[in-house]
Coordinates of C-alpha atoms in Angstrom, one line a residue:
M1 CA -2.9 -2.9 34.0
G2 CA -1.2 -4.2 30.8
T3 CA -1.1 -7.9 31.7
V4 CA -4.7 -8.8 32.3
N5 CA -5.4 -10.1 28.8
L6 CA -4.7 -13.9 28.9
K7 CA -6.5 -14.9 25.7
P8 CA -5.0 -18.1 24.4
L9 CA -3.0 -17.6 21.3
T10 CA -3.0 -19.8 18.1
P11 CA 0.3 -19.0 16.4
D12 CA -0.3 -21.6 13.6
A13 CA -3.5 -19.9 12.5
S14 CA -1.8 -17.3 10.3
P15 CA 1.5 -15.2 10.0
R16 CA -0.5 -12.5 11.8
A17 CA -1.2 -14.8 14.7
A18 CA 2.4 -16.0 14.7
F19 CA 3.6 -12.4 15.0
G20 CA 1.3 -11.8 18.0
A21 CA 2.3 -15.0 19.8
E22 CA 6.0 -14.2 19.3
L23 CA 5.5 -10.7 20.5
R24 CA 3.8 -11.9 23.7
S25 CA 6.4 -14.6 24.2
M26 CA 9.4 -12.3 24.0
R27 CA 7.7 -9.6 26.0
E28 CA 7.0 -11.9 28.8
G29 CA 10.4 -13.6 28.5
L30 CA 12.0 -10.2 29.1
G31 CA 9.8 -9.5 32.1
M32 CA 7.9 -6.7 30.4
T33 CA 4.3 -5.8 30.9
Q34 CA 2.3 -4.3 28.1
D35 CA 2.5 -1.0 29.9
H36 CA 6.3 -1.3 29.9
L37 CA 6.4 -2.0 26.2
S38 CA 3.9 0.9 25.6
Q39 CA 6.3 3.3 27.3
R40 CA 9.2 2.1 25.1
T41 CA 7.3 2.2 21.8
G42 CA 4.7 4.9 22.1
Y43 CA 1.9 2.4 21.3
S44 CA -1.0 2.1 23.8
P45 CA -1.2 -1.1 25.9
G46 CA -4.6 -1.8 24.2
H47 CA -2.9 -1.6 20.8
I48 CA -0.2 -4.0 21.9
S49 CA -2.8 -6.4 23.3
S50 CA -4.7 -6.3 20.0
V51 CA -1.6 -7.2 18.0
E52 CA -0.7 -10.0 20.4
T53 CA -4.1 -11.6 20.1
G54 CA -4.3 -11.1 16.3
R55 CA -7.2 -8.6 16.4
K56 CA -5.0 -6.0 14.8
S57 CA -2.4 -6.5 12.2
P58 CA 1.1 -5.1 13.0
T59 CA 2.6 -2.3 10.8
L60 CA 6.3 -2.0 9.8
P61 CA 6.9 1.0 12.2
F62 CA 5.3 -0.9 15.0
A63 CA 7.6 -4.0 14.3
Q64 CA 10.7 -1.7 14.1
K65 CA 9.9 0.0 17.4
V66 CA 9.4 -3.4 19.0
D67 CA 12.7 -4.5 17.8
R68 CA 14.4 -1.5 19.3
A69 CA 12.5 -2.0 22.6
F70 CA 13.5 -5.7 22.7
G71 CA 17.0 -5.3 21.2
S72 CA 16.0 -8.0 18.8
G73 CA 17.7 -6.7 15.6
T74 CA 15.2 -7.1 12.7
K75 CA 13.4 -10.1 14.1
F76 CA 9.9 -8.5 14.2
A77 CA 10.5 -6.5 11.1
N78 CA 11.1 -9.8 9.3
L79 CA 8.1 -11.3 10.9
F80 CA 6.0 -8.4 9.6
L81 CA 7.1 -9.2 6.0
D82 CA 5.6 -12.7 6.5
V83 CA 2.4 -11.1 7.7
R84 CA 2.2 -8.8 4.7
A85 CA 3.2 -11.5 2.2
S86 CA 0.3 -13.7 3.4
A87 CA -2.2 -11.1 2.1
L88 CA -0.4 -9.7 -0.9
L89 CA 0.6 -10.7 -4.4
Q90 CA 4.0 -12.5 -4.5
G91 CA 6.7 -9.9 -4.8
F92 CA 4.6 -7.0 -3.5
G93 CA 5.7 -7.3 0.1
H94 CA 9.3 -6.7 -0.9
Y95 CA 8.2 -3.7 -2.9
V96 CA 6.2 -2.2 -0.1
A97 CA 9.2 -2.3 2.3
H98 CA 11.1 -0.1 -0.2
E99 CA 8.0 2.1 -1.0
A100 CA 7.9 3.3 2.7
K101 CA 11.4 4.9 2.2
A102 CA 10.8 6.4 -1.3
T103 CA 11.3 10.1 -2.0
E104 CA 9.6 9.9 -5.3
L105 CA 7.0 7.4 -6.8
R106 CA 5.8 7.1 -10.3
L107 CA 2.8 4.7 -10.8
F108 CA 0.7 3.5 -13.6
E109 CA -2.5 1.4 -13.2
V110 CA -5.0 -0.2 -15.4
G111 CA -8.7 -1.0 -14.4
I112 CA -8.5 -0.3 -10.7
I113 CA -7.6 2.9 -8.8
P114 CA -4.1 2.2 -7.3
G115 CA -4.1 1.4 -3.6
L116 CA -2.3 4.5 -2.6
L117 CA -5.2 6.6 -4.0
Q118 CA -8.1 4.4 -2.9
T119 CA -10.7 5.4 -0.3
L120 CA -11.3 3.0 2.5
E121 CA -14.7 2.1 1.1
Y122 CA -13.4 1.4 -2.4
A123 CA -10.6 -0.8 -1.0
A124 CA -13.0 -2.7 1.3
V125 CA -15.2 -3.5 -1.7
L126 CA -12.3 -5.0 -3.6
A127 CA -11.1 -6.9 -0.5
T128 CA -14.6 -8.3 0.1
A129 CA -14.9 -9.4 -3.6
S130 CA -11.6 -11.3 -3.3
V131 CA -12.9 -13.1 -0.2
N132 CA -16.2 -14.0 -2.0
R133 CA -14.2 -15.4 -4.9
G134 CA -12.2 -17.5 -2.5
S135 CA -8.9 -15.8 -3.5
I136 CA -8.1 -14.8 0.1
T137 CA -9.4 -15.4 3.6
E138 CA -11.3 -12.8 5.7
A139 CA -8.1 -12.5 7.9
Q140 CA -6.0 -11.8 4.8
A141 CA -8.5 -9.2 3.6
A142 CA -8.2 -7.4 7.0
E143 CA -4.4 -7.6 6.7
R144 CA -4.5 -6.2 3.2
L145 CA -6.6 -3.2 4.3
D146 CA -4.2 -2.6 7.3
V147 CA -1.2 -2.7 4.9
L148 CA -3.0 -0.2 2.6
A149 CA -3.7 2.2 5.4
S150 CA 0.0 2.2 6.4
R151 CA 1.1 2.7 2.8
Q152 CA -1.1 5.7 2.4
A153 CA 0.9 7.6 5.0
L154 CA 3.5 8.0 2.2
I155 CA 1.2 10.8 0.8
T156 CA 0.9 12.9 3.9
R157 CA 4.1 12.2 5.8
Q158 CA 6.6 15.0 6.4
P159 CA 8.5 15.4 4.2
P160 CA 6.0 13.8 1.8
A161 CA 7.1 11.7 -1.2
Q162 CA 6.6 13.3 -4.6
L163 CA 4.0 11.2 -6.4
Y164 CA 3.3 11.0 -10.2
A165 CA 0.3 8.9 -11.1
V166 CA -0.9 8.0 -14.6
L167 CA -4.3 6.1 -14.5
D168 CA -5.7 4.4 -17.6
E169 CA -9.2 5.8 -18.3
S170 CA -10.5 2.3 -17.4
C171 CA -9.7 3.1 -13.7
I172 CA -12.2 5.9 -13.6
R173 CA -14.8 4.2 -15.8
R174 CA -15.0 0.7 -14.1
P175 CA -17.8 0.9 -11.5
I176 CA -16.6 -0.5 -8.1
G177 CA -19.0 -0.7 -5.2
G178 CA -22.0 1.1 -6.7
P179 CA -22.5 4.8 -7.5
E180 CA -22.0 6.1 -4.0
V181 CA -18.6 4.4 -3.4
M182 CA -17.4 5.2 -6.9
S183 CA -18.5 8.9 -6.7
A184 CA -16.7 9.3 -3.5
Q185 CA -13.6 7.7 -4.9
L186 CA -13.5 10.0 -7.9
E187 CA -14.0 13.0 -5.6
W188 CA -11.1 11.9 -3.6
L189 CA -8.9 11.7 -6.8
V190 CA -9.8 15.3 -7.5
E191 CA -8.8 16.3 -4.0
L192 CA -5.5 14.4 -4.2
A193 CA -4.7 16.2 -7.5
G194 CA -4.7 19.4 -5.5
L195 CA -1.9 18.3 -3.2
P196 CA 1.5 20.1 -3.9
N197 CA 3.3 16.7 -4.0
M198 CA 0.9 15.0 -6.4
T199 CA 0.7 15.0 -10.2
L200 CA -2.3 13.1 -11.5
Q201 CA -2.9 12.3 -15.2
I202 CA -5.3 10.1 -17.1
A203 CA -4.2 8.0 -20.1
P204 CA -7.4 8.3 -22.2
Y205 CA -8.8 5.5 -24.4
A206 CA -8.0 7.7 -27.4
M207 CA -4.3 7.0 -26.9
G208 CA -4.9 3.6 -28.4
E209 CA -1.7 1.8 -29.3
S210 CA 0.4 4.8 -28.3
R211 CA 0.1 3.8 -24.6
S212 CA 3.6 2.6 -23.8
L213 CA 2.6 0.4 -20.8
D214 CA 0.0 -2.4 -20.6
L215 CA 0.5 -3.7 -17.1
P216 CA 0.7 -1.9 -13.7
V217 CA 4.1 -0.4 -13.0
Y218 CA 5.5 1.4 -9.9
L219 CA 8.9 3.2 -10.0
L220 CA 10.5 4.2 -6.8
G221 CA 13.1 7.0 -6.4
L222 CA 15.0 5.9 -3.2
P223 CA 17.1 8.0 -0.7
D224 CA 20.4 6.7 -2.2
R225 CA 19.3 8.2 -5.6
S226 CA 18.8 4.7 -7.1
T227 CA 15.5 3.7 -8.8
A228 CA 13.6 0.5 -8.3
A229 CA 10.6 -0.9 -10.1
Y230 CA 7.7 -3.1 -9.4
S231 CA 5.5 -4.6 -12.1
E232 CA 2.9 -7.3 -12.0
S233 CA 0.8 -9.8 -14.0
A234 CA -2.3 -11.6 -12.9
Q235 CA -0.5 -14.1 -10.8
Q236 CA 2.7 -12.5 -9.5
G237 CA 4.7 -9.3 -9.0
L238 CA 8.3 -8.6 -9.8
F239 CA 10.5 -6.2 -7.8
E240 CA 13.4 -5.1 -9.9
R241 CA 16.7 -3.3 -8.9
D242 CA 18.7 -4.1 -12.1
P243 CA 19.5 -0.6 -13.6
E244 CA 19.0 -1.7 -17.2
A245 CA 15.6 -3.3 -16.6
V246 CA 14.5 -0.3 -14.5
H247 CA 15.7 2.1 -17.1
R248 CA 13.5 0.5 -19.8
L249 CA 10.5 0.8 -17.6
L250 CA 11.3 4.4 -16.7
T251 CA 11.7 5.3 -20.4
A252 CA 8.3 3.8 -21.1
Y253 CA 6.8 5.7 -18.2
H254 CA 8.2 9.0 -19.5
H255 CA 6.6 8.3 -22.9
L256 CA 3.4 7.6 -21.1
Q257 CA 3.5 10.9 -19.2
V258 CA 4.0 12.9 -22.4
E259 CA 1.1 11.2 -24.2
A260 CA -1.4 11.3 -21.3
L261 CA -3.7 14.2 -20.6
P262 CA -2.3 17.1 -18.6
Q263 CA -3.4 17.3 -15.0
A264 CA -6.1 20.0 -15.6
A265 CA -7.7 18.1 -18.4
S266 CA -7.4 14.8 -16.4
V267 CA -9.2 16.4 -13.4
A268 CA -11.9 17.6 -15.7
L269 CA -12.3 14.1 -17.1
I270 CA -12.5 12.6 -13.7
S271 CA -15.1 15.2 -12.6
K272 CA -17.2 14.5 -15.8
A273 CA -17.0 10.7 -15.1
R274 CA -18.3 11.5 -11.5
E275 CA -21.2 13.5 -12.8
E276 CA -22.2 10.7 -15.2
I277 CA -22.6 8.2 -12.3
Q278 CA -24.5 10.4 -9.9

């Protein structure tokens, strides 16, 4: 069928709605049905309909395939960045675009399990809390979860990126979503630590002042062998390509890895923390 859905669109409602409205407008302008676009992109007509009507958030791969199908250059990839930026901290959207291409990722997080390693339930609790505080809308929360799901493909794609994660002990001690959610999250960390492309370490409280980083930091090894960095404060994120600035963060990260617990000891600490909340 592919053209039955005639739900009125409201492009001014959000960047997500604007993406969907533009997708439908260009598709119809080119004389394509949803079935035709499905054949060219590999996404089902139902998926395309859901993106057009704003029920489903677009992903970067979807936007890129639409651009190829329409011959629209990077039009929809750029619109996707607007969708993502509406739900994410300033600067993070730029980072995520590069993260998808990374061959190696080093990350450090404080207080919260990093998104790439979160279970859906843990992530949903955090998103709901942000909505309840008035920090984001329900639509932005849904976008945030969609972006997270697409980011997590980095771990299992072929070939997978090599991941090095150092989590402050506060990440595994801070209770999020109650015992059941937190227990499942810690169990998932243990499973992830068993992947051949993952190195997981805990920076214990005992490190004290020797912990070389105090704010979340992400370091990307890119296909051109350059390294980029992303760091954030409470209000904004900074994506950095300057070699000198990146080198300082990379040096601090190496110090952190040396001082943190080895992976076996880290997994044991995570398992102990899980036992304590059950």
